[in-house]
């Protein structure tokens, strides 16, 4: 079977990705709103809050960048599945930050550290998927990002692997702050139009 080349395929993909991105943003915003709704029921864990803001920025930027998939002329199921899988990684990260319940834990901090291997493992996988996604958009696109992009991505993956095994609160706070401001810097430097 020949790969599909209709613009309707991209529209179909955007709808599916939009659903997953919408669920991710909903999970983050609901989690953040719960701190306002029930300020005394659970103590805020600043590192978790910082990761929530970082993920919100990353999810919104992901949605912005995925418009560039419109330039792909031929689609197949493997590519379609990969892009949906990449979006699902964001949802899993958001769901890990804000679980349905923390009843089995003393609060968000103990929950976060008990699930750090899952969170940072999926985050590392997410950064790896970003590299593949960038290559899917074309080698010219990948090269246009310069040497900083593969160095940045490799460094973030390595930091995630370290974070999986390190329980030091200062390390985790520093990693979150670094990632947030680096991501913010990356977004600000990428304000060119997508149309």
Coordinates of C-alpha atoms in Angstrom, one line a residue:
X1 CA 0.0 0.0 0.0
X2 CA 1.3 3.4 -1.0
X3 CA 1.9 6.1 1.7
X4 CA -1.0 8.6 1.9
X5 CA -0.2 12.1 0.6
X6 CA -3.5 13.9 1.1
X7 CA -3.6 17.0 3.2
X8 CA -6.5 15.4 5.0
X9 CA -4.1 12.9 6.6
X10 CA -2.3 15.8 8.3
X11 CA -5.6 17.3 9.4
X12 CA -6.6 13.9 10.8
X13 CA -3.3 13.7 12.6
X14 CA -3.7 17.2 14.1
X15 CA -7.1 16.3 15.5
X16 CA -5.7 13.2 17.2
X17 CA -2.6 15.1 18.5
X18 CA -4.9 18.0 19.6
X19 CA -7.0 15.6 21.7
X20 CA -3.9 14.3 23.5
X21 CA -2.3 17.8 23.9
X22 CA -5.7 19.0 25.3
X23 CA -5.8 16.2 27.8
X24 CA -2.2 17.0 28.8
X25 CA -2.9 20.7 29.4
X26 CA -6.2 19.9 31.2
X27 CA -4.3 17.6 33.6
X28 CA -1.7 20.3 34.3
X29 CA -4.2 23.1 34.8
X30 CA -6.5 21.0 36.9
X31 CA -3.5 20.0 39.1
X32 CA -2.4 23.6 39.4
X33 CA -6.0 24.7 40.2
X34 CA -6.3 22.1 42.9
X35 CA -3.7 24.0 44.9
X36 CA -5.9 27.1 44.8
X37 CA -9.1 25.1 45.4
X38 CA -7.8 23.2 48.4
X39 CA -4.8 25.1 49.8
X40 CA -4.7 23.3 53.1
X41 CA -5.3 19.7 52.0
X42 CA -1.9 19.1 50.4
X43 CA 1.4 21.0 50.7
X44 CA 2.7 22.5 47.5
X45 CA 6.0 21.0 46.4
X46 CA 7.9 23.8 44.6
X47 CA 9.9 21.4 42.4
X48 CA 6.8 19.6 41.2
X49 CA 5.1 23.0 40.6
X50 CA 8.1 24.1 38.5
X51 CA 8.0 20.9 36.5
X52 CA 4.3 21.5 35.9
X53 CA 5.1 25.0 34.5
X54 CA 8.0 23.6 32.5
X55 CA 5.8 20.9 31.0
X56 CA 3.1 23.4 30.2
X57 CA 5.6 25.4 28.2
X58 CA 6.9 22.3 26.5
X59 CA 3.5 21.0 25.5
X60 CA 2.4 24.4 24.1
X61 CA 5.7 24.6 22.2
X62 CA 5.3 21.0 20.9
X63 CA 1.9 21.9 19.5
X64 CA 3.4 25.0 17.8
X65 CA 6.3 22.9 16.3
X66 CA 4.0 20.1 15.1
X67 CA 2.5 22.4 12.5
X68 CA 5.7 21.9 10.6
X69 CA 4.5 18.3 9.9
X70 CA 2.3 19.9 7.3
X71 CA 5.4 19.9 5.1
X72 CA 5.6 16.1 5.0
X73 CA 4.1 15.0 1.7
X74 CA 3.9 11.2 2.4
X75 CA 2.5 9.6 5.5
X76 CA 2.4 6.0 6.6
X77 CA 1.1 4.3 9.7
X78 CA 4.5 4.1 11.4
X79 CA 5.0 7.8 11.1
X80 CA 1.5 8.5 12.3
X81 CA 1.9 6.2 15.2
X82 CA 5.2 7.8 16.2
X83 CA 3.8 11.3 16.3
X84 CA 0.8 10.1 18.4
X85 CA 3.2 8.2 20.7
X86 CA 5.3 11.4 21.1
X87 CA 2.2 13.3 22.1
X88 CA 1.2 10.6 24.5
X89 CA 4.6 10.9 26.3
X90 CA 3.5 14.5 27.3
X91 CA 0.3 13.2 28.7
X92 CA 2.0 10.5 30.8
X93 CA 4.4 13.1 32.2
X94 CA 1.5 15.4 33.1
X95 CA -0.4 12.5 34.7
X96 CA 2.7 11.5 36.7
X97 CA 3.0 15.1 38.1
X98 CA -0.7 15.2 39.2
X99 CA -1.9 11.7 40.1
X100 CA -5.6 11.0 40.8
X101 CA -4.7 10.6 44.5
X102 CA -1.8 11.0 46.9
X103 CA -3.5 9.1 49.7
X104 CA -0.7 6.6 49.9
X105 CA 1.9 9.3 50.4
X106 CA 2.6 12.1 52.8
X107 CA 2.2 14.6 50.1
X108 CA 3.4 15.6 46.6
X109 CA 7.0 15.6 47.5
X110 CA 7.1 12.0 48.7
X111 CA 5.0 11.0 45.7
X112 CA 7.3 12.8 43.3
X113 CA 10.4 11.2 44.6
X114 CA 8.8 7.7 44.7
X115 CA 7.9 8.1 41.0
X116 CA 11.0 9.9 39.8
X117 CA 12.3 7.0 37.8
X118 CA 9.1 6.9 35.8
X119 CA 8.9 10.6 35.4
X120 CA 12.5 11.2 34.3
X121 CA 12.6 8.0 32.3
X122 CA 9.6 9.2 30.3
X123 CA 11.1 12.7 30.1
X124 CA 14.3 11.2 28.7
X125 CA 12.3 9.3 26.2
X126 CA 10.4 12.5 25.3
X127 CA 13.6 14.3 24.5
X128 CA 14.8 11.4 22.4
X129 CA 11.4 11.4 20.6
X130 CA 11.9 15.1 20.0
X131 CA 15.2 14.4 18.2
X132 CA 13.4 11.8 15.9
X133 CA 10.5 14.2 15.3
X134 CA 12.9 16.9 14.2
X135 CA 14.6 14.5 11.8
X136 CA 11.2 13.5 10.4
X137 CA 10.6 17.1 9.4
X138 CA 13.7 16.9 7.2
X139 CA 17.5 16.9 7.5
X140 CA 17.5 20.5 6.4
X141 CA 15.2 21.4 9.3
X142 CA 17.4 19.4 11.7
X143 CA 20.6 21.1 10.5
X144 CA 19.0 24.6 10.6
X145 CA 18.8 24.2 14.4
X146 CA 22.6 24.1 14.6
X147 CA 24.9 22.2 16.8
X148 CA 23.2 23.5 19.9
X149 CA 20.1 21.3 19.3
X150 CA 21.8 17.8 19.5
X151 CA 24.1 18.9 22.3
X152 CA 21.1 20.3 24.3
X153 CA 19.0 17.2 23.7
X154 CA 21.8 14.8 24.7
X155 CA 22.6 16.9 27.8
X156 CA 18.9 16.9 28.9
X157 CA 18.7 13.1 28.4
X158 CA 21.8 12.6 30.5
X159 CA 20.5 14.8 33.2
X160 CA 17.2 12.8 33.2
X161 CA 19.1 9.6 33.6
X162 CA 21.0 11.1 36.6
X163 CA 17.7 12.4 38.1
X164 CA 16.3 8.9 37.9
X165 CA 18.8 7.7 40.5
X166 CA 19.6 10.8 42.5
X167 CA 17.2 11.7 45.4
X168 CA 18.9 15.0 46.3
X169 CA 16.3 17.7 46.5
X170 CA 18.8 20.5 45.5
X171 CA 19.8 18.6 42.4
X172 CA 16.1 18.2 41.4
X173 CA 15.3 21.8 42.1
X174 CA 18.4 23.0 40.1
X175 CA 17.6 20.6 37.2
X176 CA 14.0 21.9 37.1
X177 CA 15.0 25.5 37.1
X178 CA 17.7 24.9 34.5
X179 CA 15.3 23.1 32.2
X180 CA 12.5 25.7 32.6
X181 CA 14.8 28.6 31.7
X182 CA 16.6 26.8 28.9
X183 CA 13.2 25.8 27.4
X184 CA 12.0 29.4 27.8
X185 CA 15.1 30.6 26.1
X186 CA 14.7 28.1 23.3
X187 CA 11.0 29.2 22.8
X188 CA 11.9 32.9 22.8
X189 CA 14.6 32.3 20.2
X190 CA 12.2 30.4 18.0
X191 CA 9.5 33.0 17.6
X192 CA 9.6 32.9 13.8
X193 CA 6.2 32.4 12.2
X194 CA 5.2 28.9 11.1
X195 CA 3.0 29.7 8.2

